[in-house]
Short mmCIF file of C-alpha atoms in Angstrom, two decimals:
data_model
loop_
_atom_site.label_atom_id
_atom_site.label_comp_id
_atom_site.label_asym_id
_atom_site.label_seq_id
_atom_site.Cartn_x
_atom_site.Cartn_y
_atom_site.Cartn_z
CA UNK A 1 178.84 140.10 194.36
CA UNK A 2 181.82 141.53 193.08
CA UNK A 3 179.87 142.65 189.09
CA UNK A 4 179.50 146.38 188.43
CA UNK A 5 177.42 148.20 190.49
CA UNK A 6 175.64 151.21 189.27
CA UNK A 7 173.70 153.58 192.19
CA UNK A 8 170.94 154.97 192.26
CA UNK A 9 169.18 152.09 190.31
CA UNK A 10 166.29 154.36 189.53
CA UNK A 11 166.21 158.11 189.83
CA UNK A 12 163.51 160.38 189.10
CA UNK A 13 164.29 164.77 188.83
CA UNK A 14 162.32 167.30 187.67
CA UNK A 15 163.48 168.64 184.41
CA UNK A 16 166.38 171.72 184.90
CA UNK A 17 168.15 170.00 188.17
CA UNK A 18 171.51 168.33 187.64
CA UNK A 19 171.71 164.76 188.48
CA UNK A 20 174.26 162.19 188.71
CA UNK A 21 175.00 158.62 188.39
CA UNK A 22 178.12 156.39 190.16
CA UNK A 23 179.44 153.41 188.61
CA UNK A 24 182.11 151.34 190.55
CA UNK A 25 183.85 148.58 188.30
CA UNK A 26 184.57 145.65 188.82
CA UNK A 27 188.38 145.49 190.82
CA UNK A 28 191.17 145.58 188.38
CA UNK A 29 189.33 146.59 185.15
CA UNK A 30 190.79 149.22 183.53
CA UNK A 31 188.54 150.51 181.12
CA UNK A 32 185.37 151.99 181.86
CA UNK A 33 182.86 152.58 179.73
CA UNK A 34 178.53 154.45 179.76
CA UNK A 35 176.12 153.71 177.67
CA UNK A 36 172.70 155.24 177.54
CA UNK A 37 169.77 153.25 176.26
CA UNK A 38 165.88 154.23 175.44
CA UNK A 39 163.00 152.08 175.13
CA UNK A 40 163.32 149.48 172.18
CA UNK A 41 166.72 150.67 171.18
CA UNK A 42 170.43 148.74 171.97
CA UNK A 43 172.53 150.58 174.27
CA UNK A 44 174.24 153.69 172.68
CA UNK A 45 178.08 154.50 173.24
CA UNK A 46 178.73 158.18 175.46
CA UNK A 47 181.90 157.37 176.44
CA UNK A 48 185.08 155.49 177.59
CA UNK A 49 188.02 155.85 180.15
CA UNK A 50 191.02 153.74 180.31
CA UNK A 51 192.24 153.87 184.06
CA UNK A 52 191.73 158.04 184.79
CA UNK A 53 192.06 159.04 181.24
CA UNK A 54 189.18 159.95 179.73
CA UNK A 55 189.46 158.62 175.92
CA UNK A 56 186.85 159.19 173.79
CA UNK A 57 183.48 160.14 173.82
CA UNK A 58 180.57 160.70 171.66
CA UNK A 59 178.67 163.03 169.64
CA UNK A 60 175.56 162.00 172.49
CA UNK A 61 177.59 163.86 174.77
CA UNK A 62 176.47 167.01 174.87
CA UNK A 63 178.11 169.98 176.79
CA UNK A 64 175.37 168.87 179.46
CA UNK A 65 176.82 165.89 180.56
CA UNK A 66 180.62 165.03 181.86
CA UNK A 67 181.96 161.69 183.48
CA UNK A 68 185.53 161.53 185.44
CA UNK A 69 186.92 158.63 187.06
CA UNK A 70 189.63 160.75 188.90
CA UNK A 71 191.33 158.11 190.56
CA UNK A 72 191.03 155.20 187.76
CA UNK A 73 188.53 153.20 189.82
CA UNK A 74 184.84 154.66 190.24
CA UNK A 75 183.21 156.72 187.64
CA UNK A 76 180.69 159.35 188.02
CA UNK A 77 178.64 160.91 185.09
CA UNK A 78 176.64 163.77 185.53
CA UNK A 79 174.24 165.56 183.65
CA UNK A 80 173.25 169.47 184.00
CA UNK A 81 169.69 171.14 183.66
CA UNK A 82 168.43 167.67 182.91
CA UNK A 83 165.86 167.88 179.67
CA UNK A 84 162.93 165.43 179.36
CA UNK A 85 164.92 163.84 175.99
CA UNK A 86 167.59 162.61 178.75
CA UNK A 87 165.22 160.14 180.18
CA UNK A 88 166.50 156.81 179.82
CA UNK A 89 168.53 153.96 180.65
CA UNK A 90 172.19 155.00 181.71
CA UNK A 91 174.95 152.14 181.86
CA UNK A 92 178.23 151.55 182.99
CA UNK A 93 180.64 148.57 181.88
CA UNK A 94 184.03 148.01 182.83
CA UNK A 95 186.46 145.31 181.26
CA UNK A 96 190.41 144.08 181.36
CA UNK A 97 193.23 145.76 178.79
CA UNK A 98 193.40 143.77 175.51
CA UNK A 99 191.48 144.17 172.09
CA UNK A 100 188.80 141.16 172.59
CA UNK A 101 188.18 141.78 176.19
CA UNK A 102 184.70 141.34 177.34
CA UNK A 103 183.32 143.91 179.09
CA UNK A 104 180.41 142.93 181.80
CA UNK A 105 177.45 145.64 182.52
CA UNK A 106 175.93 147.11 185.48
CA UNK A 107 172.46 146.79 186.17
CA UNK A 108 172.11 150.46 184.91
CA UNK A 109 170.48 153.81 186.37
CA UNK A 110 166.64 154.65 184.66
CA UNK A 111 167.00 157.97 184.94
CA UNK A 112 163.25 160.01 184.34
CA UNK A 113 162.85 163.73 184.06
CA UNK A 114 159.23 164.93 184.54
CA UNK B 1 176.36 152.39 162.68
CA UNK B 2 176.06 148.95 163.74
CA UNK B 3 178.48 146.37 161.95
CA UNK B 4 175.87 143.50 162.01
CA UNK B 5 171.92 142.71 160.84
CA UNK B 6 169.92 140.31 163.08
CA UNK B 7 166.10 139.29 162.80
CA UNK B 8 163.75 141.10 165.03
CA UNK B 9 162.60 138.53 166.68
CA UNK B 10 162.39 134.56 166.60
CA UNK B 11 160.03 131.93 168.97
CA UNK B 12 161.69 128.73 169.96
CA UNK B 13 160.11 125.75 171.90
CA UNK B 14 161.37 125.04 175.32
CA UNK B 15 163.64 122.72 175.82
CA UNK B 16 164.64 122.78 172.03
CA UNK B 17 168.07 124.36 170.51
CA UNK B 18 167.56 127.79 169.92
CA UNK B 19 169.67 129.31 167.10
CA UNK B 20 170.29 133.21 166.56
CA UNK B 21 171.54 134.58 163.39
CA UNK B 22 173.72 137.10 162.78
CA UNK B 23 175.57 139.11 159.66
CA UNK B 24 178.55 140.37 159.72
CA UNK B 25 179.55 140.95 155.93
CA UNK B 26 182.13 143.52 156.82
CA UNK B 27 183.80 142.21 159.51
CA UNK B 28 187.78 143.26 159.33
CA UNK B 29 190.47 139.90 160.35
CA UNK B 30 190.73 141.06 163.53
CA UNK B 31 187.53 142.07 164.78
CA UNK B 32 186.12 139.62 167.38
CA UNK B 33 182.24 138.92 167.37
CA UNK B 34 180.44 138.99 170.82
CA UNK B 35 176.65 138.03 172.03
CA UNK B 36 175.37 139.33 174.87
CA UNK B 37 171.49 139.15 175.95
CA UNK B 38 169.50 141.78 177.73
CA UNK B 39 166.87 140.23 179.99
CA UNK B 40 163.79 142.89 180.32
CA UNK B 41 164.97 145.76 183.01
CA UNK B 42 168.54 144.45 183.21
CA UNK B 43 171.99 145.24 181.93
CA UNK B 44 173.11 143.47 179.33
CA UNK B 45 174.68 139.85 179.93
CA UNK B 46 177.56 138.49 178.53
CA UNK B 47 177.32 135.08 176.79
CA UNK B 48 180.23 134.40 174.81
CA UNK B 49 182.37 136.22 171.99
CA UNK B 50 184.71 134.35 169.21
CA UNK B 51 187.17 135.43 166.16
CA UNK B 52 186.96 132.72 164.09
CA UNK B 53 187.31 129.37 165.42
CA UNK B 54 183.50 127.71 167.01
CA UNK B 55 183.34 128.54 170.91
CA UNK B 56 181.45 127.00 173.59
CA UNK B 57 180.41 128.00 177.22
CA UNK B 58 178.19 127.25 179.77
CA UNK B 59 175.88 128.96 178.30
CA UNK B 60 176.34 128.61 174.71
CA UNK B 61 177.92 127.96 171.69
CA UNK B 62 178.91 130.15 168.89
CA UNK B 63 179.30 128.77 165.31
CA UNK B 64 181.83 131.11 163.16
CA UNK B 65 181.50 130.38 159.05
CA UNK B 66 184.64 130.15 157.02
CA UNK B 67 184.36 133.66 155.85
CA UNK B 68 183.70 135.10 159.33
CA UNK B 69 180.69 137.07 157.25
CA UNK B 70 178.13 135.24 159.86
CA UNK B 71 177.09 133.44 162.59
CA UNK B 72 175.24 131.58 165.16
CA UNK B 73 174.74 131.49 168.91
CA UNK B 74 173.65 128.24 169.93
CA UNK B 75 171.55 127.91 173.37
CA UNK B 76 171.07 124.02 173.03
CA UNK B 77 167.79 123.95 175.49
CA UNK B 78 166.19 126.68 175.60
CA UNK B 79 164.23 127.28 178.74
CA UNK B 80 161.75 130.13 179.59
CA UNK B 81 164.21 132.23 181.54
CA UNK B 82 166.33 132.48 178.08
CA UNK B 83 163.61 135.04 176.71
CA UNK B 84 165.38 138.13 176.22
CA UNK B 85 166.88 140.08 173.40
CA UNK B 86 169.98 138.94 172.16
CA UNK B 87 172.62 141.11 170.27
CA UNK B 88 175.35 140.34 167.85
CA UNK B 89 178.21 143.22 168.02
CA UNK B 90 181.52 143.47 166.20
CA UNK B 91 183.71 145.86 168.24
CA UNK B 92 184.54 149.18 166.64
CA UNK B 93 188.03 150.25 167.16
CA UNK B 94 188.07 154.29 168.90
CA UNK B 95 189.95 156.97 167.91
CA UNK B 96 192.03 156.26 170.87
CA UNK B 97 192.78 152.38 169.34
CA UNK B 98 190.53 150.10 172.02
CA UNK B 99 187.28 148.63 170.79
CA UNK B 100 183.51 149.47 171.82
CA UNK B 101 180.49 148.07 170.89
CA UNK B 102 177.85 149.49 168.86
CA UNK B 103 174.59 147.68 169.46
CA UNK B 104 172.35 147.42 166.95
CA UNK B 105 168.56 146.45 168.12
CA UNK B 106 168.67 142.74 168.56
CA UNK B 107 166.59 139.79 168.16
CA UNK B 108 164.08 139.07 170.69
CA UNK B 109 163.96 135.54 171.38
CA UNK B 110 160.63 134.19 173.41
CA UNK B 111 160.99 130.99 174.48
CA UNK B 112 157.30 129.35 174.61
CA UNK B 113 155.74 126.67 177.16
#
């Protein structure tokens, strides 16, 4: 299967560790972009790299949490002193260069802090 | 914000056409229009996106009007495996000048026996 691939699927911390997330894309994709997602809700931008370069990134992303993808192909978030509120549904896209491109999803990482 | 308004949810009889909804009243000339569906658990899956001329896959079809203030996605036989809930996005262009999505809650489509 050559989609994106997201590890852990599931992880489950107790509240204050740090925990983090890989994403690999799928092979020559460019952009990169996680999404976080809670029960009944759409998926919510966090942010968005194009090769290495980390290009935007949203108000969600609080000093807590930091992706890299330091050599333009994986992508790692992590998040710091994990709070119960960060319990949720993390996801990782990836598509080609070009305004319309599509970009295809992972199956995601349910993250729960008890 | 989301750019688009969908119903909350619609029921549509196996094996008939399904058809989802979907404004868009301030979509900008270059903005492209994507569905994707999001099968319980799962990452979202994409179906098909258009600008403005009607597009069909595999999977679907999407029906663009005139104005490019609506449309319609199009599974023409619905099975039970179609349940999920289905999103209409119009990219958002970044500060940086690419596009992302901003997902707005979807219509949850049961498909019933």
């Amino acid at each position: 299967d050559t989609g994106v691939s997201q590890n852990p699927r599931h992880k489950i911390t107790k509240r204050g560790q740090n925990v983090t997330f890989r994403c690999d894309p799928i092979s020559e994709h460019n952009r990169l972009y996680w999404y976080r997602q809670t029960l009944g809700q759409g998926p919510e931008f966090l942010t968005y790299f194009q090769n290495e370069a980390q290009l935007e990134k949203s108000r969600l992303l609080s000093d807590r949490f930091s992706a890299e993808r330091p050599k333009g192909s994986f992508s790692t978030l992590e998040i710091q002193r994990t709070e119960q509120g960060d319990s949720a549904m993390y996801l990782c896209a990836s598509s080609l260069g070009g305004a319309n491109a599509e970009a295809f999803f992972g199956q995601g990482t349910r993250l729960t802090v008890v | 914000d989301a750019k688009t308004t969908q119903p909350t949810s619609m029921d549509c009889a196996e094996g008939r056409a399904a058809n989802l909804p979907c404004n868009h009243s301030t979509i900008s000339g270059n903005e492209y229009v994507y569905w994707y569906r999001q099968i319980h658990s799962q990452g979202p899956q994409y179906i098909i996106h258009g600008l403005k001329n009607n597009e069909t896959n595999e999977m679907a079809s999407l029906i663009i009007t005139e104005d490019r203030k609506s449309s319609t996605l199009i599974l023409p036989h619905a099975t039970l495996r179609d349940t999920a809930v289905y999103y209409c996005i119009v990219s958002d262009r970044t500060t940086s000048g690419t596009y992302k999505y901003i997902f707005g809650t979807g219509t949850r489509l049961k498909v019933l026996a």
